XYZ file of N, CA and C in Angstrom:
855
model
N -7.906 12.596 -12.704
C -6.623 12.653 -12.852
C -5.952 13.655 -12.128
N -5.020 13.431 -11.335
C -4.479 14.399 -10.303
C -4.066 15.551 -11.049
N -3.919 16.673 -10.455
C -3.336 18.043 -10.834
C -2.209 18.243 -10.048
N -1.032 18.953 -10.884
C -0.201 19.429 -9.786
C -0.300 20.305 -8.964
N 0.058 20.272 -7.616
C -0.512 21.047 -6.517
C 0.725 22.424 -6.334
N 1.838 22.191 -7.010
C 2.714 23.220 -6.688
C 2.381 24.550 -6.819
N 1.799 24.866 -8.266
C 1.670 25.984 -8.520
C 0.232 26.584 -7.691
N -0.541 25.873 -6.925
C -1.633 26.319 -6.300
C -1.542 27.175 -5.096
N -0.511 26.881 -4.433
C -0.418 27.718 -3.195
C -0.077 29.258 -3.565
N 0.874 29.038 -4.660
C 1.306 30.887 -5.217
C 0.221 31.281 -5.838
N -0.746 30.551 -6.656
C -1.934 31.101 -7.041
C -3.014 31.756 -6.031
N -3.045 30.858 -4.992
C -3.882 31.389 -4.174
C -3.843 32.330 -3.487
N -2.313 32.609 -3.018
C -1.726 33.770 -2.258
C -2.050 34.768 -3.328
N -1.535 34.734 -4.359
C -1.999 35.826 -5.540
C -3.064 36.532 -5.573
N -4.075 35.563 -5.633
C -5.479 35.913 -5.641
C -6.078 36.553 -4.348
N -5.511 36.003 -3.034
C -5.798 36.619 -1.882
C -5.254 38.051 -1.953
N -4.103 38.425 -2.676
C -3.469 39.833 -2.144
C -4.033 40.931 -3.349
N -4.756 39.873 -4.301
C -5.279 41.107 -5.549
C -6.371 42.112 -4.870
N -7.002 42.571 -5.676
C -8.073 43.729 -5.227
C -8.908 43.136 -4.254
N -9.398 42.040 -4.305
C -10.372 41.485 -3.412
C -10.641 40.086 -4.066
N -11.433 39.235 -3.366
C -11.885 38.010 -3.609
C -12.806 37.896 -4.560
N -12.935 36.746 -5.343
C -14.140 36.450 -6.125
C -15.465 36.490 -5.237
N -16.876 36.940 -5.861
C -17.690 36.879 -5.149
C -18.298 35.546 -5.251
N -18.702 35.031 -4.076
C -19.251 33.683 -3.798
C -20.835 33.634 -3.304
N -21.566 33.170 -3.943
C -23.198 33.025 -3.837
C -23.112 32.087 -2.492
N -24.125 32.467 -2.044
C -24.847 31.765 -0.588
C -25.769 30.699 -0.801
N -26.222 30.536 -2.003
C -27.410 29.787 -2.376
C -26.865 27.923 -2.307
N -27.809 27.024 -2.106
C -27.307 25.774 -1.853
C -26.562 25.505 -3.040
N -25.407 24.818 -2.762
C -24.248 24.555 -3.910
C -24.677 23.505 -5.060
N -24.281 23.598 -6.314
C -24.900 22.823 -7.318
C -23.599 22.208 -7.977
N -23.121 20.910 -8.040
C -21.801 20.799 -8.709
C -21.632 21.029 -10.066
N -22.826 21.245 -10.567
C -23.094 21.806 -12.112
C -23.047 23.206 -12.203
N -22.888 23.795 -11.144
C -22.938 25.404 -10.873
C -21.708 25.959 -12.119
N -21.473 26.505 -12.917
C -20.700 27.180 -13.805
C -20.012 28.331 -13.172
N -18.929 28.292 -12.834
C -18.287 29.225 -12.171
C -17.655 30.232 -13.053
N -17.040 29.861 -14.339
C -16.181 30.517 -14.972
C -16.395 29.987 -16.474
N -16.080 30.671 -17.607
C -16.109 30.181 -18.687
C -14.534 30.556 -19.576
N -13.973 29.902 -20.207
C -12.663 30.396 -20.901
C -13.096 30.223 -22.226
N -13.004 31.152 -22.959
C -13.305 30.746 -24.541
C -14.359 29.904 -24.803
N -15.616 29.945 -24.020
C -16.574 29.028 -24.083
C -16.414 27.669 -23.279
N -15.353 27.130 -22.761
C -15.134 26.350 -21.702
C -15.417 26.636 -20.466
N -16.609 25.654 -20.081
C -17.081 25.919 -18.648
C -16.160 24.997 -17.538
N -15.801 25.677 -16.493
C -15.285 25.272 -15.176
C -16.410 25.461 -14.231
N -16.720 24.283 -13.799
C -17.942 23.918 -12.759
C -17.143 24.042 -11.207
N -18.179 24.282 -10.232
C -17.857 23.845 -9.032
C -17.408 22.489 -8.473
N -17.857 21.732 -9.282
C -17.573 20.212 -9.330
C -16.249 20.026 -9.626
N -15.690 20.660 -10.665
C -14.164 20.863 -11.088
C -13.603 21.100 -9.778
N -13.749 22.301 -9.242
C -12.983 22.695 -8.221
C -13.152 21.803 -6.920
N -14.177 21.174 -6.579
C -14.423 20.316 -5.439
C -13.415 19.298 -5.700
N -13.460 18.706 -6.841
C -12.431 17.552 -7.187
C -11.080 17.817 -7.325
N -10.571 19.100 -7.551
C -9.300 19.448 -7.094
C -8.881 19.442 -5.694
N -9.892 20.118 -4.878
C -9.926 20.476 -3.314
C -9.544 19.143 -2.824
N -10.388 17.656 -3.596
C -10.472 16.451 -2.669
C -9.122 15.974 -2.859
N -8.241 16.324 -3.806
C -7.124 15.531 -4.200
C -5.926 16.233 -3.687
N -5.899 17.499 -2.897
C -4.882 18.183 -2.288
C -4.385 17.195 -1.224
N -2.959 17.401 -0.931
C -2.504 16.988 0.277
C -2.890 17.621 1.586
N -2.615 16.914 2.746
C -3.179 17.434 4.108
C -2.496 18.876 4.386
N -1.514 19.294 4.175
C -1.042 20.580 4.483
C -1.830 21.564 3.863
N -2.876 21.461 3.014
C -3.501 22.594 2.655
C -4.868 22.490 3.400
N -4.922 21.652 4.292
C -5.956 21.737 5.130
C -6.064 23.284 5.842
N -5.016 23.649 6.365
C -4.623 24.696 7.077
C -5.233 26.138 6.412
N -5.291 25.968 4.902
C -5.851 27.089 4.446
C -7.390 27.519 4.510
N -7.766 28.831 4.516
C -9.072 29.050 4.663
C -9.911 28.525 3.112
N -11.060 28.125 3.137
C -11.802 27.617 2.080
C -11.929 28.821 0.850
N -11.964 30.011 1.336
C -12.107 31.128 0.596
C -10.901 31.224 -0.270
N -9.749 31.265 0.405
C -8.392 31.398 -0.240
C -8.330 30.041 -1.209
N -8.624 28.916 -0.861
C -8.233 27.692 -1.707
C -9.474 27.604 -2.875
N -10.553 27.992 -2.546
C -11.745 28.207 -3.771
C -10.990 29.036 -4.802
N -10.593 30.327 -4.638
C -10.263 31.228 -5.599
C -8.973 30.783 -6.250
N -7.866 30.183 -5.382
C -6.589 29.732 -5.943
C -6.727 28.317 -6.878
N -7.782 27.843 -6.477
C -8.284 26.314 -7.419
C -8.853 26.911 -8.569
N -9.847 27.826 -8.488
C -10.138 28.181 -9.610
C -9.253 29.249 -10.693
N -8.308 29.884 -9.986
C -7.408 30.310 -10.817
C -6.662 29.558 -11.642
N -5.981 28.320 -11.012
C -5.683 27.481 -11.217
C -6.396 26.603 -12.513
N -7.474 26.408 -12.641
C -8.279 25.493 -13.515
C -8.260 26.664 -14.823
N -8.542 28.084 -14.435
C -8.356 29.064 -15.700
C -7.180 28.927 -16.304
N -6.101 28.985 -15.774
C -4.657 29.141 -16.324
C -4.593 27.852 -16.992
N -4.853 26.319 -16.424
C -4.768 25.394 -16.985
C -5.544 25.307 -18.452
N -6.647 25.795 -18.062
C -7.700 25.901 -19.639
C -7.186 26.438 -20.755
N -6.686 27.807 -20.213
C -5.939 28.660 -21.141
C -4.530 28.033 -21.856
N -4.025 27.479 -21.066
C -2.688 26.600 -21.774
C -3.230 25.531 -22.494
N -3.975 24.699 -22.068
C -4.657 23.722 -23.275
C -5.018 24.132 -24.512
N -6.008 25.408 -24.253
C -6.473 25.764 -25.608
C -5.268 26.392 -26.401
N -4.128 26.882 -25.647
C -3.289 27.409 -26.743
C -2.522 26.445 -27.630
N -2.852 25.177 -27.211
C -1.980 23.999 -27.969
C -2.834 23.309 -28.832
N -2.645 23.158 -30.260
C -3.215 22.651 -31.566
C -2.796 21.262 -31.524
N -1.944 20.791 -30.700
C -1.462 19.460 -30.774
C -2.171 18.433 -29.805
N -2.199 17.225 -30.014
C -3.193 16.338 -29.473
C -2.090 15.878 -28.369
N -2.729 15.253 -27.315
C -1.961 14.543 -26.223
C -1.044 13.710 -26.765
N 0.086 13.809 -25.712
C 1.305 12.762 -26.064
C 0.681 11.322 -25.458
N 1.359 10.273 -25.985
C 1.121 8.965 -25.910
C 1.050 8.862 -24.312
N 2.188 9.365 -23.545
C 2.070 9.192 -22.347
C 1.075 9.824 -21.559
N 0.132 10.774 -21.692
C -0.662 11.497 -21.302
C -2.146 10.709 -21.753
N -2.337 10.391 -22.920
C -3.222 9.467 -23.128
C -3.320 8.133 -22.340
N -2.283 7.581 -22.268
C -2.573 6.425 -21.344
C -2.628 6.665 -20.145
N -2.092 7.592 -19.555
C -2.546 8.073 -18.207
C -3.829 8.303 -17.927
N -4.633 9.058 -18.847
C -6.001 9.424 -18.937
C -6.666 7.714 -18.744
N -6.345 6.753 -19.855
C -7.142 5.738 -19.763
C -7.009 4.883 -18.536
N -5.839 4.655 -17.779
C -5.567 4.130 -16.449
C -6.343 4.954 -15.567
N -6.636 6.202 -15.373
C -7.089 6.847 -14.570
C -8.577 6.584 -14.741
N -8.999 6.714 -15.633
C -10.683 6.609 -15.929
C -10.903 5.046 -15.623
N -10.143 3.964 -15.928
C -10.183 2.560 -15.330
C -10.183 2.456 -14.038
N -9.432 3.114 -13.343
C -8.947 3.339 -11.923
C -10.448 3.606 -11.117
N -10.905 4.801 -11.864
C -12.369 5.570 -11.011
C -13.207 4.770 -11.223
N -13.481 4.109 -12.512
C -14.698 3.366 -12.640
C -14.634 2.182 -11.888
N -13.398 1.503 -11.434
C -13.485 0.335 -10.789
C -13.685 0.856 -9.327
N -13.148 1.802 -8.930
C -13.279 2.432 -7.420
C -14.627 2.583 -7.409
N -15.651 3.099 -8.249
C -16.925 3.298 -7.835
C -17.809 1.906 -7.875
N -17.015 0.968 -8.565
C -17.876 -0.387 -8.426
C -17.555 -0.806 -7.076
N -16.568 -0.749 -6.620
C -15.881 -1.448 -4.949
C -16.727 -0.496 -4.078
N -16.940 0.815 -4.385
C -17.754 1.542 -3.307
C -19.030 1.069 -3.059
N -19.743 0.812 -4.203
C -21.107 0.497 -4.158
C -20.889 -1.355 -3.838
N -19.897 -2.063 -3.638
C -19.848 -3.299 -3.064
C -19.547 -3.020 -1.260
N -19.215 -2.108 -1.021
C -18.780 -1.956 -0.016
C -19.856 -1.003 0.999
N -20.896 -0.622 0.195
C -22.112 0.082 0.844
C -22.828 -0.819 2.069
N -22.651 0.079 2.944
C -23.279 -0.746 4.248
C -22.335 -1.231 5.229
N -20.888 -1.314 4.492
C -19.975 -1.937 5.300
C -20.001 -3.582 5.566
N -19.074 -4.092 6.484
C -19.025 -5.411 6.614
C -20.140 -5.825 7.529
N -20.814 -6.837 7.755
C -21.544 -7.404 8.455
C -20.870 -7.591 9.743
N -21.248 -7.211 10.824
C -20.905 -7.520 12.292
C -20.688 -8.893 12.691
N -21.664 -9.749 12.254
C -22.097 -11.212 12.408
C -20.476 -11.804 11.472
N -20.295 -11.355 10.363
C -19.113 -11.963 9.656
C -18.080 -11.528 10.205
N -17.826 -10.387 10.644
C -16.542 -9.734 11.521
C -16.529 -10.934 12.889
N -17.285 -10.952 13.602
C -17.061 -12.043 14.705
C -16.730 -13.436 14.189
N -17.301 -13.886 13.299
C -17.256 -15.092 12.901
C -15.770 -15.274 12.213
N -15.087 -14.429 11.554
C -13.585 -14.262 11.247
C -12.721 -14.118 12.161
N -13.191 -13.501 13.324
C -12.631 -13.403 14.521
C -12.176 -14.698 15.439
N -13.437 -15.480 15.233
C -13.448 -16.567 16.120
C -12.658 -17.672 15.133
N -12.757 -17.481 13.969
C -11.849 -18.746 13.240
C -10.619 -18.497 13.029
N -10.252 -16.999 12.886
C -8.627 -16.854 12.830
C -7.923 -16.834 14.396
N -8.849 -16.505 15.351
C -8.337 -16.299 16.782
C -9.123 -17.107 17.567
N -9.019 -18.401 17.758
C -9.888 -19.458 18.515
C -9.464 -19.189 19.915
N -10.636 -19.479 21.016
C -10.529 -18.779 22.382
C -9.113 -19.387 22.912
N -9.364 -21.026 22.611
C -8.025 -21.883 23.317
C -7.215 -22.122 21.900
N -6.181 -21.320 21.839
C -5.139 -21.697 20.779
C -3.960 -22.438 21.192
N -4.031 -23.922 20.784
C -2.801 -24.895 21.195
C -1.614 -24.319 20.189
N -0.923 -23.336 20.141
C -0.333 -23.106 19.268
C 1.032 -22.154 19.943
N 1.968 -22.672 19.614
C 3.285 -21.728 20.318
C 3.765 -20.487 19.008
N 4.383 -19.538 19.902
C 4.949 -18.547 19.419
C 6.525 -18.559 19.690
N 7.318 -18.383 18.835
C 8.902 -18.315 18.866
C 9.533 -17.161 18.857
N 10.580 -16.958 19.320
C 11.310 -15.647 19.420
C 12.828 -16.408 19.245
N 13.685 -16.077 18.031
C 14.583 -16.654 17.465
C 15.669 -15.551 16.791
N 16.896 -16.003 16.585
C 18.030 -15.230 15.978
C 18.342 -15.821 15.111
N 19.042 -15.300 13.900
C 19.709 -16.044 13.176
C 20.628 -15.375 12.374
N 21.680 -16.097 11.715
C 22.756 -15.685 10.840
C 22.695 -16.080 9.498
N 22.828 -15.035 8.468
C 22.456 -15.732 7.093
C 23.642 -15.261 6.564
N 24.133 -16.492 5.932
C 25.183 -16.180 4.955
C 25.000 -17.182 3.463
N 25.920 -17.038 2.628
C 25.662 -17.347 1.226
C 26.183 -18.820 1.091
N 26.862 -19.557 1.810
C 27.336 -20.970 1.768
C 27.261 -21.748 3.104
N 27.116 -22.979 2.734
C 27.100 -24.158 3.835
C 28.400 -24.045 4.676
N 29.501 -23.943 3.952
C 30.738 -24.299 4.759
C 30.721 -22.636 5.792
N 30.445 -21.633 5.182
C 30.197 -20.512 5.949
C 29.550 -20.686 7.300
N 28.419 -21.384 7.034
C 27.288 -21.625 8.219
C 27.964 -22.445 9.221
N 28.601 -23.545 8.538
C 29.243 -24.275 9.556
C 30.362 -24.052 10.261
N 31.157 -22.888 9.702
C 32.012 -22.331 10.509
C 31.579 -21.700 11.701
N 30.553 -20.843 11.080
C 29.824 -20.104 12.271
C 29.124 -21.195 13.544
N 28.718 -22.079 13.120
C 28.313 -23.104 14.173
C 29.371 -23.644 14.977
N 30.892 -23.739 14.493
C 32.059 -24.016 15.299
C 32.422 -22.833 16.107
N 32.373 -21.621 15.979
C 32.602 -20.675 16.651
C 31.703 -20.643 17.859
N 30.409 -20.778 17.381
C 29.471 -20.580 18.505
C 29.697 -21.680 19.522
N 29.877 -22.713 19.043
C 30.279 -23.960 20.121
C 31.338 -23.755 21.088
N 32.475 -22.949 20.467
C 33.503 -22.408 21.190
C 33.418 -21.281 22.026
N 32.192 -20.946 22.344
C 31.878 -19.836 23.364
C 31.431 -18.485 22.566
N 31.546 -18.036 21.270
C 31.353 -16.772 20.720
C 29.997 -16.498 20.814
N 29.766 -15.005 21.087
C 28.682 -14.346 21.168
C 28.020 -14.223 19.703
N 26.391 -14.888 19.959
C 25.673 -15.037 18.675
C 25.520 -13.822 17.988
N 25.030 -12.829 18.955
C 24.676 -11.656 18.390
C 25.861 -10.640 17.628
N 26.979 -10.863 18.263
C 28.343 -10.236 17.764
C 28.552 -10.696 16.294
N 28.392 -11.983 16.316
C 28.812 -12.801 14.927
C 27.444 -12.409 13.730
N 26.494 -12.335 14.391
C 25.514 -11.913 13.254
C 25.731 -10.331 12.837
N 25.929 -9.309 13.656
C 26.458 -8.312 13.476
C 27.476 -8.159 12.254
N 28.685 -9.161 12.407
C 29.715 -9.203 11.604
C 29.617 -9.895 10.316
N 28.768 -10.798 10.425
C 28.684 -11.861 9.302
C 27.265 -12.019 8.304
N 25.992 -11.743 9.027
C 24.860 -11.952 8.529
C 24.546 -10.763 7.085
N 24.109 -11.560 6.155
C 23.655 -10.568 5.219
C 22.093 -10.380 5.146
N 21.328 -10.562 6.318
C 20.042 -10.174 6.423
C 19.801 -8.927 7.268
N 18.572 -8.418 6.904
C 18.274 -7.182 7.535
C 18.275 -7.054 8.991
N 18.449 -8.182 9.671
C 18.400 -8.402 10.912
C 19.647 -8.143 11.739
N 20.670 -8.142 10.822
C 22.122 -7.950 11.329
C 22.397 -6.957 12.104
N 21.773 -5.868 12.100
C 22.003 -4.739 12.817
C 21.625 -4.981 14.291
N 20.452 -5.814 14.522
C 19.990 -6.095 15.715
C 20.374 -7.579 16.433
N 21.619 -8.081 16.044
C 22.272 -8.987 16.572
C 21.420 -10.464 15.724
N 20.745 -10.237 14.766
C 20.355 -11.455 14.090
C 18.787 -11.385 14.622
N 18.300 -10.772 15.740
C 16.630 -10.970 16.411
C 15.838 -10.748 15.244
N 14.795 -12.042 15.206
C 13.769 -11.593 14.288
C 12.422 -11.638 15.252
N 12.395 -11.342 16.704
C 11.134 -11.342 17.246
C 10.292 -12.482 17.349
N 9.197 -12.128 17.657
C 8.400 -13.292 17.918
C 7.699 -13.579 16.472
N 7.434 -14.913 16.147
C 6.743 -15.250 15.025
C 6.156 -16.709 15.304
N 5.269 -17.086 14.634
C 4.563 -18.357 14.632
C 4.437 -18.985 13.083
N 3.523 -19.945 13.263
C 3.486 -20.813 12.263
C 2.913 -20.007 10.697
N 3.787 -20.191 9.797
C 3.210 -19.552 8.643
C 3.816 -18.324 8.104
N 4.759 -17.746 9.289
C 5.255 -16.553 9.348
C 6.680 -16.514 8.599
N 7.421 -17.573 8.658
C 8.501 -18.059 7.995
C 8.332 -19.040 7.002
N 9.463 -18.907 6.042
C 9.445 -20.417 5.076
C 9.335 -21.646 5.865
N 9.065 -22.635 5.366
C 8.868 -23.804 6.140
C 10.262 -24.529 6.753
N 11.133 -24.553 5.734
C 12.571 -25.249 6.304
C 12.726 -24.314 7.549
N 12.848 -22.835 7.392
C 12.975 -22.208 8.468
C 12.576 -22.592 9.750
N 11.148 -22.704 9.643
C 10.367 -22.618 10.720
C 10.348 -24.372 11.514
N 10.850 -25.210 10.547
C 10.858 -26.576 10.840
C 11.999 -26.559 11.916
N 13.107 -25.932 11.347
C 14.695 -26.158 11.950
C 14.003 -25.600 13.397
N 13.242 -24.376 13.663
C 13.257 -23.621 14.784
C 12.406 -24.758 15.686
N 11.256 -25.277 15.460
C 10.411 -26.197 15.979
C 11.345 -27.170 16.683
N 12.519 -27.405 16.076
C 13.264 -28.774 16.592
C 14.249 -28.065 17.474
N 14.268 -27.008 18.000
C 15.010 -26.570 18.817
C 14.693 -26.593 20.502
N 15.521 -26.627 21.159
C 15.051 -26.162 22.667
C 15.813 -24.683 22.984
N 14.917 -23.906 23.833
C 15.614 -22.854 23.985
C 16.925 -22.615 24.427
N 17.761 -21.720 23.547
C 19.319 -21.621 23.854
C 19.888 -22.495 23.001
N 19.329 -23.298 22.379
C 20.014 -24.153 21.411
C 20.344 -23.646 20.039
N 21.389 -23.974 19.466
C 21.839 -23.399 18.219
C 21.744 -24.551 17.279
N 20.937 -24.249 15.926
C 20.912 -25.090 14.870
C 21.993 -25.532 14.075
N 21.981 -26.498 13.375
C 23.114 -26.812 12.301
C 22.435 -25.973 10.893
N 23.223 -25.763 10.031
C 23.054 -24.952 8.964
C 21.820 -25.221 8.317
N 21.204 -24.444 8.057
C 19.669 -24.806 7.607
C 19.688 -23.740 6.337
N 19.302 -24.612 5.509
C 19.144 -23.832 4.120
C 17.741 -23.564 3.659
N 17.475 -22.392 2.623
C 16.338 -21.735 2.350
C 16.606 -21.110 1.022
N 15.712 -20.574 0.442
C 15.959 -19.801 -0.773
C 16.823 -18.472 -0.601
N 17.027 -18.056 0.518
C 17.337 -16.851 1.064
C 19.084 -16.934 1.338
N 19.493 -18.314 1.345
C 20.791 -18.794 1.902
C 20.891 -19.805 2.965
N 21.743 -19.494 3.689
C 22.159 -20.836 4.601
C 22.138 -19.897 6.152
N 21.408 -20.441 6.958
C 21.095 -20.005 8.291
C 21.586 -20.627 9.442
N 22.100 -19.877 10.310
C 22.515 -20.505 11.735
C 21.342 -20.160 12.907
N 20.648 -20.762 13.380
C 19.782 -20.288 14.169
C 19.737 -20.468 15.551
N 19.381 -19.584 16.444
C 19.140 -19.775 17.742
C 17.784 -19.426 18.195
N 17.102 -20.622 18.974
C 15.851 -20.130 19.636
C 16.183 -19.548 21.173
N 15.434 -18.499 21.408
C 15.832 -17.741 22.486
C 14.474 -18.248 23.480
N 13.572 -18.317 23.202
C 12.398 -18.559 24.120
C 10.871 -18.807 23.163
N 10.083 -19.447 23.866
C 8.879 -19.869 23.220
C 7.756 -19.180 24.220
N 6.579 -19.204 23.559
C 5.184 -18.749 24.612
C 4.074 -19.259 23.745
N 3.071 -19.285 24.804
C 1.871 -19.837 24.124
C 0.974 -18.595 23.600
N 0.660 -19.032 22.329
C -0.111 -17.656 21.512
C -1.213 -17.109 22.156
N -1.298 -15.957 22.521
C -2.507 -15.235 23.021
C -3.455 -14.912 21.989
N -4.575 -14.790 22.478
C -5.685 -14.295 21.713
C -5.875 -12.836 21.791
N -5.817 -12.099 20.615
C -5.692 -10.827 20.741
C -7.201 -10.033 20.910
N -7.450 -9.007 21.680
C -8.766 -8.598 21.934
C -9.454 -8.097 20.309
N -10.433 -8.255 20.326
C -11.388 -7.987 18.991
C -11.116 -6.722 18.309
N -11.266 -5.813 19.291
C -11.192 -4.396 18.853
C -9.775 -4.332 18.300
N -8.740 -4.952 18.640
C -7.302 -4.641 18.344
C -7.180 -5.005 16.842
N -7.903 -6.239 16.402
C -7.683 -6.921 14.871
C -8.898 -6.414 14.062
N -9.886 -5.746 14.692
C -11.051 -5.464 14.038
C -10.741 -4.964 12.649
N -9.803 -4.058 12.615
C -9.617 -3.094 11.298
C -8.881 -4.176 9.925
N -8.127 -5.048 10.706
C -7.495 -6.243 9.878
C -8.447 -7.058 9.242
N -9.469 -7.781 10.372
C -10.406 -8.431 9.779
C -11.502 -7.837 8.591
N -11.594 -6.489 9.171
C -12.620 -5.915 8.124
C -11.879 -5.646 6.687
N -10.542 -5.138 6.683
C -9.964 -5.578 5.481
C -9.911 -6.576 4.729
N -9.896 -7.695 5.293
C -9.725 -9.094 4.787
C -11.099 -9.444 4.261
N -12.239 -9.069 5.105
C -13.474 -9.433 4.636
C -13.777 -8.797 3.198
N -13.521 -7.227 3.229
C -13.728 -6.579 2.036
C -12.836 -7.010 0.662
N -11.688 -7.498 1.046
C -10.778 -8.186 0.195
C -11.665 -9.322 -0.717
N -12.218 -10.027 0.399
C -13.009 -11.464 0.142
C -14.107 -10.788 -0.784
N -14.721 -9.951 -0.440
C -15.921 -9.705 -1.094
C -15.636 -8.876 -2.491
N -14.516 -8.342 -2.765
C -13.921 -7.648 -4.039
C -13.649 -9.217 -4.879
N -12.746 -10.000 -4.189
C -12.060 -11.200 -4.759
C -13.242 -11.838 -5.348
N -14.550 -12.394 -4.642
C -15.516 -12.982 -5.182
C -16.209 -12.327 -6.112
N -16.189 -10.948 -6.530
C -16.993 -10.389 -7.326
C -15.771 -10.253 -8.793
N -14.566 -9.973 -8.507
C -13.723 -10.175 -9.589
C -13.757 -11.736 -10.181
N -13.845 -12.909 -9.447
C -13.651 -14.180 -9.686
C -15.394 -14.403 -10.554
N -16.250 -13.868 -10.161
C -17.464 -13.946 -10.709
C -17.547 -13.233 -12.167
N -16.840 -11.904 -12.374
C -16.808 -11.451 -13.495
C -15.742 -11.908 -14.313
N -14.687 -12.647 -13.892
C -13.904 -13.438 -14.972
C -14.294 -14.715 -15.453
N -15.487 -15.262 -14.604
C -16.006 -16.457 -15.084
C -16.962 -16.097 -16.189
N -17.483 -15.057 -16.491
C -18.265 -14.766 -17.631
C -17.467 -13.762 -18.542
N -16.127 -13.508 -18.571
C -15.526 -12.763 -19.354
C -14.241 -13.708 -20.170
N -14.337 -13.039 -21.366
C -13.062 -13.600 -22.271
C -11.868 -13.049 -22.040
N -11.181 -13.692 -21.371
C -9.428 -12.636 -21.249
C -8.507 -13.490 -22.083
N -7.872 -12.680 -22.756
C -6.637 -13.427 -23.395
C -5.313 -12.785 -23.273
N -4.451 -13.302 -22.302
C -3.485 -12.541 -22.019
C -2.092 -13.069 -22.845
N -2.478 -13.666 -23.975
C -1.292 -14.295 -24.822
C -0.339 -13.169 -25.496
N -0.632 -12.003 -25.386
C 0.187 -10.889 -25.743
C 1.191 -10.575 -24.930
N 0.961 -10.676 -23.708
C 1.985 -10.702 -22.381
C 3.332 -11.652 -22.527
N 3.014 -12.843 -23.247
C 4.064 -13.841 -23.468
C 5.319 -13.323 -24.244
N 4.995 -12.488 -25.033
C 5.982 -12.001 -26.120
C 6.824 -10.688 -25.429
N 6.405 -10.444 -24.441
C 7.071 -9.152 -24.121
C 7.818 -9.412 -22.760
N 9.093 -8.837 -22.702
C 9.864 -9.211 -21.533
C 9.528 -8.478 -20.485
N 9.637 -8.922 -19.219
C 9.106 -8.165 -17.888
C 10.152 -6.756 -17.869
N 11.281 -6.882 -18.348
C 12.035 -5.501 -18.262
C 11.647 -4.239 -18.940
N 10.336 -4.608 -19.769
C 10.266 -3.640 -20.564
C 9.335 -2.587 -19.769
N 8.981 -3.071 -18.606
C 8.004 -2.383 -17.804
C 8.794 -1.059 -17.104
N 10.253 -1.040 -16.961
C 10.900 0.171 -16.645
C 11.593 1.039 -18.056
N 10.913 0.814 -19.058
C 11.427 1.351 -20.252
C 10.504 2.454 -20.480
N 10.522 3.504 -19.869
C 9.721 4.860 -19.948
C 9.801 5.519 -21.291
N 11.000 5.088 -21.859
C 11.264 5.829 -23.587
C 10.164 5.511 -24.283
N 9.623 4.243 -24.139
C 8.512 3.749 -24.850
C 7.340 4.686 -24.905
N 7.295 5.518 -23.875
C 5.953 6.120 -23.902
C 6.389 7.697 -24.290
N 7.412 8.103 -25.102
C 7.641 9.221 -25.633
C 7.360 9.139 -27.111
N 6.556 10.280 -27.634
C 6.263 10.499 -28.865
C 6.329 11.682 -29.116
């Protein structure tokens, strides 16, 4: 569970300005080494290391001695505050602890699955499969104007036929995120766009404008700018992407194996509206 880092810098600075730093042994470190006790509660080196590992990057500029003393001071203060309360944890905190424990345990399983990394031969095979040496595939660069109704789209087609500037009409009328750049969608290939849109693009010649095209997003007027033969990327440029895909495949296979052996009942979810996910008041008690 992540601790708040807001008081850490102040605590660390206060320790540094105190009479002197805590004495640090130079023996081989042991995470079970008890650094302090607070009314009998032990704070170990492992506790300090865990907090250090969770700090944001800006703390890297601080010396280890300052961080050591500051984190230990924070853990002592947190322990004192925890001991001062005789109330049990709130529902929110109990649930957060359960989620954190679940995530950490799952993360350790994933780490064990990933030990040794992804096999180089599998990476090369995935590369050859996804990016064949001779790819008989075109990529397209197109722009579009997205509106709500077919009539609006048809009116735009008429304006364009009369010589209107496509980019200007897109900026003025399109409801899509590409409106600010004149409707330009950049380069894309098969599978990057919804089927109806992509099929319309494939039927155009460069410079040609489509009739109104309907998708789940609304009505589109499309202008094809140019096409090009899809190029094979260098292996090193897509290595990270391929490695991530193969890792996800390994995890997915493990989950599928576990699901096949498990009893999973999600019927309780059917009685709950998805809107409940934003009702944070339910965690207050």
